[in-house]
Amino acid sequence: MNLAYTRAELLRTLRNRQAMFFSLGFPLVLYIVIAGPNKGEQDFGGTGVPTALYYMASLASFGTMNAIVASGARIAVEREAGWTRQLRISPLSTTAYFLAKLVTGFALAGSAVALLYLAGTALGVRLSGGRWLEMTGLMVVGLVPFAALGILLGQLIGADAIGPAIGGGIGLLALISGTWFPITSGFIYDVGRLLPSWWLVQAGRAGIGGGAWPLLGWVVVTVWTVALTALAFRAYRRDTAR
C-alpha cells in the first residue's frame, strides 16, 4: 500500500498544472529572462563567473527550495479537508504518508534542476562531470532541512495562508542567501551563514568554482535538520491529539 500511495501522490502532482508551472516553469522562465540577454557576459558582478553559469546555479537552488517546501501546501490542504484524519484510520502508516510527500518534493526538485541544467547548457554553460556531481550532491543534502520545514508549515498553517507564507518565506530566504547577487560582507552576510538556505545556494556555487562546504555549512544544515524535524513531529502529534 505504501508504494501505491506514493505512486498516486506523484501522479496527482504531475497532473496539477499550476503546481508544475510554479515548481518547474517559474525558475526556468526567470533564468531565460535574466540570463538569456546576458549570456555573453563572462564576468558577473566582478566574480569572474559567466552570467549564464551564475544564475543557473542560483536559480537551481531557488527552484529546488521552492519545490521541496511546496509539499507543505499539499499537507495543509489535506489537513483542512479532513483527508489526513481519514488516513490515520487506514493501514497507511504516518511514515509512509510523509515519505510520499518527500519523494514527490524531491522528484519535483530534481526535475527543476534538470531543466535548468539543460537551459544552462543551451546558453553555453560548460562544466566538468565532477563539478556537476558535486553541485547536485550538495543540493540534495541542503534540501533535507527544507523537506522538514515543508512538513512543519503544512501542520501549522491553514490552506488559505500556506501559499503566501511559502512564497514570501522562500523569497526572503533567497534574498538573504545571495541568490540574486553576491553577498560577501555585512550584517546580512553574518546572518545568512547561519541559515540552511545560504548553504543551499553555496551548493550551487560549488559548481562554479566556489569549493565545497566548510565545516560550518555541514553544522548549520545538520542543526536545522534536527530542529525542524523535531518540530514537525511535535506539530503532527499535536494535530493528531486534537
C-alpha positions as YAML, in Angstrom:
chain: A
units: angstrom
residues:
- id: 1
  name: MET
  ca: [0.00, 0.00, 0.00]
- id: 2
  name: ASN
  ca: [2.90, 2.35, 0.74]
- id: 3
  name: LEU
  ca: [4.24, 2.21, -2.82]
- id: 4
  name: ALA
  ca: [0.74, 2.56, -4.25]
- id: 5
  name: TYR
  ca: [0.13, 5.70, -2.21]
- id: 6
  name: THR
  ca: [3.47, 7.21, -3.26]
- id: 7
  name: ARG
  ca: [2.69, 6.47, -6.89]
- id: 8
  name: ALA
  ca: [-0.75, 8.05, -6.57]
- id: 9
  name: GLU
  ca: [0.77, 11.13, -4.93]
- id: 10
  name: LEU
  ca: [3.28, 11.52, -7.76]
- id: 11
  name: LEU
  ca: [0.60, 11.16, -10.43]
- id: 12
  name: ARG
  ca: [-1.67, 13.65, -8.69]
- id: 13
  name: THR
  ca: [1.14, 16.20, -8.50]
- id: 14
  name: LEU
  ca: [2.13, 15.72, -12.15]
- id: 15
  name: ARG
  ca: [-1.46, 16.36, -13.20]
- id: 16
  name: ASN
  ca: [-1.60, 19.63, -11.25]
- id: 17
  name: ARG
  ca: [-0.66, 22.15, -13.95]
- id: 18
  name: GLN
  ca: [-0.36, 25.09, -11.58]
- id: 19
  name: ALA
  ca: [1.98, 23.21, -9.25]
- id: 20
  name: MET
  ca: [4.09, 22.06, -12.18]
- id: 21
  name: PHE
  ca: [4.38, 25.58, -13.58]
- id: 22
  name: PHE
  ca: [5.46, 27.24, -10.33]
- id: 23
  name: SER
  ca: [7.79, 24.38, -9.37]
- id: 24
  name: LEU
  ca: [9.35, 23.80, -12.79]
- id: 25
  name: GLY
  ca: [8.35, 26.54, -15.20]
- id: 26
  name: PHE
  ca: [8.78, 29.60, -13.00]
- id: 27
  name: PRO
  ca: [12.52, 29.15, -12.22]
- id: 28
  name: LEU
  ca: [13.14, 28.23, -15.86]
- id: 29
  name: VAL
  ca: [11.35, 31.34, -17.16]
- id: 30
  name: LEU
  ca: [13.24, 33.53, -14.69]
- id: 31
  name: TYR
  ca: [16.52, 32.02, -15.84]
- id: 32
  name: ILE
  ca: [15.82, 32.56, -19.52]
- id: 33
  name: VAL
  ca: [14.63, 36.13, -18.94]
- id: 34
  name: ILE
  ca: [17.61, 37.08, -16.74]
- id: 35
  name: ALA
  ca: [20.47, 35.09, -18.23]
- id: 36
  name: GLY
  ca: [19.36, 34.87, -21.86]
- id: 37
  name: PRO
  ca: [20.02, 38.51, -22.84]
- id: 38
  name: ASN
  ca: [23.34, 38.45, -20.91]
- id: 39
  name: LYS
  ca: [24.67, 35.06, -21.93]
- id: 40
  name: GLY
  ca: [27.74, 36.65, -23.48]
- id: 41
  name: GLU
  ca: [28.79, 38.37, -20.24]
- id: 42
  name: GLN
  ca: [31.74, 36.48, -18.78]
- id: 43
  name: ASP
  ca: [32.28, 38.38, -15.53]
- id: 44
  name: PHE
  ca: [29.08, 38.81, -13.50]
- id: 45
  name: GLY
  ca: [29.45, 41.47, -10.81]
- id: 46
  name: GLY
  ca: [33.22, 41.12, -10.72]
- id: 47
  name: THR
  ca: [33.03, 37.46, -9.70]
- id: 48
  name: GLY
  ca: [34.83, 36.19, -12.78]
- id: 49
  name: VAL
  ca: [31.89, 33.86, -13.44]
- id: 50
  name: PRO
  ca: [29.78, 33.99, -16.64]
- id: 51
  name: THR
  ca: [26.25, 35.32, -16.04]
- id: 52
  name: ALA
  ca: [24.61, 32.22, -17.52]
- id: 53
  name: LEU
  ca: [26.54, 29.96, -15.13]
- id: 54
  name: TYR
  ca: [25.98, 32.18, -12.08]
- id: 55
  name: TYR
  ca: [22.21, 32.33, -12.47]
- id: 56
  name: MET
  ca: [21.90, 28.68, -13.44]
- id: 57
  name: ALA
  ca: [23.43, 27.73, -10.09]
- id: 58
  name: SER
  ca: [21.44, 30.35, -8.18]
- id: 59
  name: LEU
  ca: [18.06, 29.50, -9.68]
- id: 60
  name: ALA
  ca: [18.71, 25.77, -9.29]
- id: 61
  name: SER
  ca: [18.98, 26.42, -5.55]
- id: 62
  name: PHE
  ca: [15.90, 28.66, -5.56]
- id: 63
  name: GLY
  ca: [13.82, 26.26, -7.66]
- id: 64
  name: THR
  ca: [14.64, 23.20, -5.58]
- id: 65
  name: MET
  ca: [13.98, 25.03, -2.31]
- id: 66
  name: ASN
  ca: [10.60, 26.19, -3.59]
- id: 67
  name: ALA
  ca: [9.66, 22.72, -4.91]
- id: 68
  name: ILE
  ca: [10.53, 20.87, -1.72]
- id: 69
  name: VAL
  ca: [8.81, 23.29, 0.68]
- id: 70
  name: ALA
  ca: [5.69, 23.26, -1.51]
- id: 71
  name: SER
  ca: [4.90, 19.80, -0.13]
- id: 72
  name: GLY
  ca: [3.65, 21.68, 2.92]
- id: 73
  name: ALA
  ca: [0.88, 23.26, 0.87]
- id: 74
  name: ARG
  ca: [-0.49, 19.84, -0.05]
- id: 75
  name: ILE
  ca: [-0.37, 18.76, 3.60]
- id: 76
  name: ALA
  ca: [-2.24, 21.90, 4.70]
- id: 77
  name: VAL
  ca: [-4.99, 21.37, 2.13]
- id: 78
  name: GLU
  ca: [-5.42, 17.70, 3.04]
- id: 79
  name: ARG
  ca: [-5.44, 18.51, 6.75]
- id: 80
  name: GLU
  ca: [-8.21, 21.11, 6.41]
- id: 81
  name: ALA
  ca: [-10.23, 18.84, 4.14]
- id: 82
  name: GLY
  ca: [-10.12, 16.05, 6.71]
- id: 83
  name: TRP
  ca: [-8.14, 13.72, 4.44]
- id: 84
  name: THR
  ca: [-5.31, 13.21, 6.91]
- id: 85
  name: ARG
  ca: [-7.87, 12.28, 9.58]
- id: 86
  name: GLN
  ca: [-9.19, 9.55, 7.28]
- id: 87
  name: LEU
  ca: [-5.68, 8.30, 6.56]
- id: 88
  name: ARG
  ca: [-4.97, 7.89, 10.27]
- id: 89
  name: ILE
  ca: [-7.61, 5.14, 10.49]
- id: 90
  name: SER
  ca: [-6.32, 3.41, 7.35]
- id: 91
  name: PRO
  ca: [-3.46, 0.87, 7.16]
- id: 92
  name: LEU
  ca: [-1.20, 3.62, 5.77]
- id: 93
  name: SER
  ca: [1.49, 4.49, 8.32]
- id: 94
  name: THR
  ca: [2.44, 8.03, 9.26]
- id: 95
  name: THR
  ca: [5.96, 7.41, 7.95]
- id: 96
  name: ALA
  ca: [4.62, 6.29, 4.57]
- id: 97
  name: TYR
  ca: [2.41, 9.38, 4.33]
- id: 98
  name: PHE
  ca: [5.24, 11.82, 4.90]
- id: 99
  name: LEU
  ca: [7.65, 9.75, 2.83]
- id: 100
  name: ALA
  ca: [5.28, 10.07, -0.15]
- id: 101
  name: LYS
  ca: [5.32, 13.86, 0.28]
- id: 102
  name: LEU
  ca: [9.11, 13.88, 0.44]
- id: 103
  name: VAL
  ca: [9.51, 11.67, -2.62]
- id: 104
  name: THR
  ca: [7.16, 13.95, -4.56]
- id: 105
  name: GLY
  ca: [9.03, 17.06, -3.41]
- id: 106
  name: PHE
  ca: [12.43, 15.66, -4.32]
- id: 107
  name: ALA
  ca: [11.09, 14.47, -7.68]
- id: 108
  name: LEU
  ca: [9.90, 18.00, -8.48]
- id: 109
  name: ALA
  ca: [13.18, 19.46, -7.24]
- id: 110
  name: GLY
  ca: [15.15, 17.05, -9.41]
- id: 111
  name: SER
  ca: [13.05, 17.92, -12.44]
- id: 112
  name: ALA
  ca: [13.58, 21.65, -11.83]
- id: 113
  name: VAL
  ca: [17.35, 21.16, -11.62]
- id: 114
  name: ALA
  ca: [17.42, 19.05, -14.78]
- id: 115
  name: LEU
  ca: [15.53, 21.70, -16.76]
- id: 116
  name: LEU
  ca: [17.83, 24.47, -15.53]
- id: 117
  name: TYR
  ca: [20.91, 22.40, -16.34]
- id: 118
  name: LEU
  ca: [19.60, 21.86, -19.88]
- id: 119
  name: ALA
  ca: [18.81, 25.55, -20.25]
- id: 120
  name: GLY
  ca: [22.24, 26.48, -18.92]
- id: 121
  name: THR
  ca: [23.90, 24.14, -21.38]
- id: 122
  name: ALA
  ca: [21.88, 25.70, -24.20]
- id: 123
  name: LEU
  ca: [23.18, 29.13, -23.12]
- id: 124
  name: GLY
  ca: [26.77, 27.96, -23.21]
- id: 125
  name: VAL
  ca: [27.42, 26.66, -19.69]
- id: 126
  name: ARG
  ca: [30.21, 24.10, -19.64]
- id: 127
  name: LEU
  ca: [31.34, 22.21, -16.53]
- id: 128
  name: SER
  ca: [33.31, 19.07, -15.85]
- id: 129
  name: GLY
  ca: [31.48, 15.93, -14.78]
- id: 130
  name: GLY
  ca: [32.90, 16.27, -11.27]
- id: 131
  name: ARG
  ca: [31.55, 19.81, -10.90]
- id: 132
  name: TRP
  ca: [28.06, 18.77, -11.99]
- id: 133
  name: LEU
  ca: [28.07, 15.89, -9.49]
- id: 134
  name: GLU
  ca: [29.46, 17.95, -6.62]
- id: 135
  name: MET
  ca: [26.93, 20.72, -7.12]
- id: 136
  name: THR
  ca: [23.99, 18.31, -7.39]
- id: 137
  name: GLY
  ca: [25.04, 16.19, -4.42]
- id: 138
  name: LEU
  ca: [25.40, 19.18, -2.11]
- id: 139
  name: MET
  ca: [22.00, 20.47, -3.23]
- id: 140
  name: VAL
  ca: [20.38, 17.15, -2.28]
- id: 141
  name: VAL
  ca: [21.89, 17.36, 1.20]
- id: 142
  name: GLY
  ca: [20.99, 21.05, 1.51]
- id: 143
  name: LEU
  ca: [17.35, 20.31, 0.74]
- id: 144
  name: VAL
  ca: [16.84, 17.97, 3.70]
- id: 145
  name: PRO
  ca: [16.03, 20.70, 6.28]
- id: 146
  name: PHE
  ca: [13.60, 22.26, 3.80]
- id: 147
  name: ALA
  ca: [11.78, 18.96, 3.50]
- id: 148
  name: ALA
  ca: [11.22, 19.08, 7.27]
- id: 149
  name: LEU
  ca: [10.25, 22.76, 7.01]
- id: 150
  name: GLY
  ca: [7.57, 21.96, 4.42]
- id: 151
  name: ILE
  ca: [6.02, 19.33, 6.70]
- id: 152
  name: LEU
  ca: [6.14, 21.71, 9.67]
- id: 153
  name: LEU
  ca: [4.43, 24.54, 7.78]
- id: 154
  name: GLY
  ca: [1.79, 22.15, 6.48]
- id: 155
  name: GLN
  ca: [0.92, 21.18, 10.05]
- id: 156
  name: LEU
  ca: [0.87, 24.72, 11.44]
- id: 157
  name: ILE
  ca: [-0.62, 26.92, 8.71]
- id: 158
  name: GLY
  ca: [-4.07, 26.72, 7.11]
- id: 159
  name: ALA
  ca: [-4.70, 26.14, 3.43]
- id: 160
  name: ASP
  ca: [-5.66, 29.77, 2.79]
- id: 161
  name: ALA
  ca: [-2.42, 31.16, 4.20]
- id: 162
  name: ILE
  ca: [0.10, 28.50, 3.24]
- id: 163
  name: GLY
  ca: [0.69, 29.80, -0.30]
- id: 164
  name: PRO
  ca: [1.64, 33.35, 0.69]
- id: 165
  name: ALA
  ca: [3.65, 32.04, 3.65]
- id: 166
  name: ILE
  ca: [5.74, 29.74, 1.47]
- id: 167
  name: GLY
  ca: [6.13, 32.26, -1.36]
- id: 168
  name: GLY
  ca: [7.11, 35.11, 0.94]
- id: 169
  name: GLY
  ca: [9.35, 32.98, 3.12]
- id: 170
  name: ILE
  ca: [11.25, 31.41, 0.22]
- id: 171
  name: GLY
  ca: [11.61, 34.79, -1.47]
- id: 172
  name: LEU
  ca: [13.09, 36.32, 1.71]
- id: 173
  name: LEU
  ca: [15.45, 33.38, 2.25]
- id: 174
  name: ALA
  ca: [16.60, 33.57, -1.36]
- id: 175
  name: LEU
  ca: [17.32, 37.29, -0.99]
- id: 176
  name: ILE
  ca: [19.25, 36.93, 2.28]
- id: 177
  name: SER
  ca: [21.20, 33.94, 1.00]
- id: 178
  name: GLY
  ca: [22.65, 35.63, -2.08]
- id: 179
  name: THR
  ca: [20.56, 34.06, -4.81]
- id: 180
  name: TRP
  ca: [20.24, 37.22, -6.88]
- id: 181
  name: PHE
  ca: [23.61, 38.89, -6.23]
- id: 182
  name: PRO
  ca: [26.83, 38.09, -4.33]
- id: 183
  name: ILE
  ca: [26.85, 38.91, -0.60]
- id: 184
  name: THR
  ca: [30.38, 38.98, 0.77]
- id: 185
  name: SER
  ca: [30.22, 41.03, 3.98]
- id: 186
  name: GLY
  ca: [28.00, 42.92, 6.39]
- id: 187
  name: PHE
  ca: [25.08, 42.06, 8.65]
- id: 188
  name: ILE
  ca: [23.17, 40.07, 6.02]
- id: 189
  name: TYR
  ca: [26.29, 38.02, 5.34]
- id: 190
  name: ASP
  ca: [26.70, 37.18, 9.04]
- id: 191
  name: VAL
  ca: [23.02, 36.23, 9.44]
- id: 192
  name: GLY
  ca: [22.80, 34.37, 6.15]
- id: 193
  name: ARG
  ca: [25.65, 31.99, 7.01]
- id: 194
  name: LEU
  ca: [23.56, 30.67, 9.91]
- id: 195
  name: LEU
  ca: [20.66, 29.69, 7.63]
- id: 196
  name: PRO
  ca: [20.37, 26.45, 5.65]
- id: 197
  name: SER
  ca: [19.26, 28.45, 2.58]
- id: 198
  name: TRP
  ca: [22.70, 30.10, 2.48]
- id: 199
  name: TRP
  ca: [24.41, 26.74, 2.18]
- id: 200
  name: LEU
  ca: [21.90, 25.52, -0.37]
- id: 201
  name: VAL
  ca: [22.89, 28.49, -2.51]
- id: 202
  name: GLN
  ca: [26.56, 27.74, -1.79]
- id: 203
  name: ALA
  ca: [25.94, 24.21, -3.08]
- id: 204
  name: GLY
  ca: [25.24, 25.80, -6.43]
- id: 205
  name: ARG
  ca: [28.40, 27.86, -6.08]
- id: 206
  name: ALA
  ca: [30.40, 24.63, -5.81]
- id: 207
  name: GLY
  ca: [29.74, 24.10, -9.49]
- id: 208
  name: ILE
  ca: [31.20, 27.48, -10.37]
- id: 209
  name: GLY
  ca: [34.48, 27.14, -8.55]
- id: 210
  name: GLY
  ca: [33.37, 28.17, -5.07]
- id: 211
  name: GLY
  ca: [34.57, 24.97, -3.40]
- id: 212
  name: ALA
  ca: [32.69, 22.50, -1.21]
- id: 213
  name: TRP
  ca: [31.08, 23.42, 2.11]
- id: 214
  name: PRO
  ca: [33.35, 24.14, 5.07]
- id: 215
  name: LEU
  ca: [32.62, 22.60, 8.46]
- id: 216
  name: LEU
  ca: [30.24, 25.46, 9.33]
- id: 217
  name: GLY
  ca: [28.00, 24.56, 6.39]
- id: 218
  name: TRP
  ca: [27.62, 20.96, 7.49]
- id: 219
  name: VAL
  ca: [26.96, 22.00, 11.09]
- id: 220
  name: VAL
  ca: [24.29, 24.57, 10.13]
- id: 221
  name: VAL
  ca: [22.47, 22.16, 7.81]
- id: 222
  name: THR
  ca: [22.59, 19.36, 10.40]
- id: 223
  name: VAL
  ca: [21.35, 21.51, 13.29]
- id: 224
  name: TRP
  ca: [18.48, 22.95, 11.26]
- id: 225
  name: THR
  ca: [17.52, 19.48, 10.02]
- id: 226
  name: VAL
  ca: [17.35, 18.05, 13.54]
- id: 227
  name: ALA
  ca: [15.46, 21.07, 14.93]
- id: 228
  name: LEU
  ca: [12.91, 21.31, 12.11]
- id: 229
  name: THR
  ca: [12.32, 17.54, 12.10]
- id: 230
  name: ALA
  ca: [11.65, 17.55, 15.85]
- id: 231
  name: LEU
  ca: [9.25, 20.49, 15.50]
- id: 232
  name: ALA
  ca: [7.46, 18.82, 12.56]
- id: 233
  name: PHE
  ca: [6.86, 15.61, 14.54]
- id: 234
  name: ARG
  ca: [5.69, 17.60, 17.54]
- id: 235
  name: ALA
  ca: [3.22, 19.55, 15.38]
- id: 236
  name: TYR
  ca: [1.95, 16.31, 13.85]
- id: 237
  name: ARG
  ca: [1.43, 14.69, 17.25]
- id: 238
  name: ARG
  ca: [-0.44, 17.77, 18.46]
- id: 239
  name: ASP
  ca: [-2.68, 17.72, 15.42]
- id: 240
  name: THR
  ca: [-3.32, 14.00, 15.91]
- id: 241
  name: ALA
  ca: [-4.28, 14.51, 19.55]
- id: 242
  name: ARG
  ca: [-6.70, 17.30, 18.61]
...
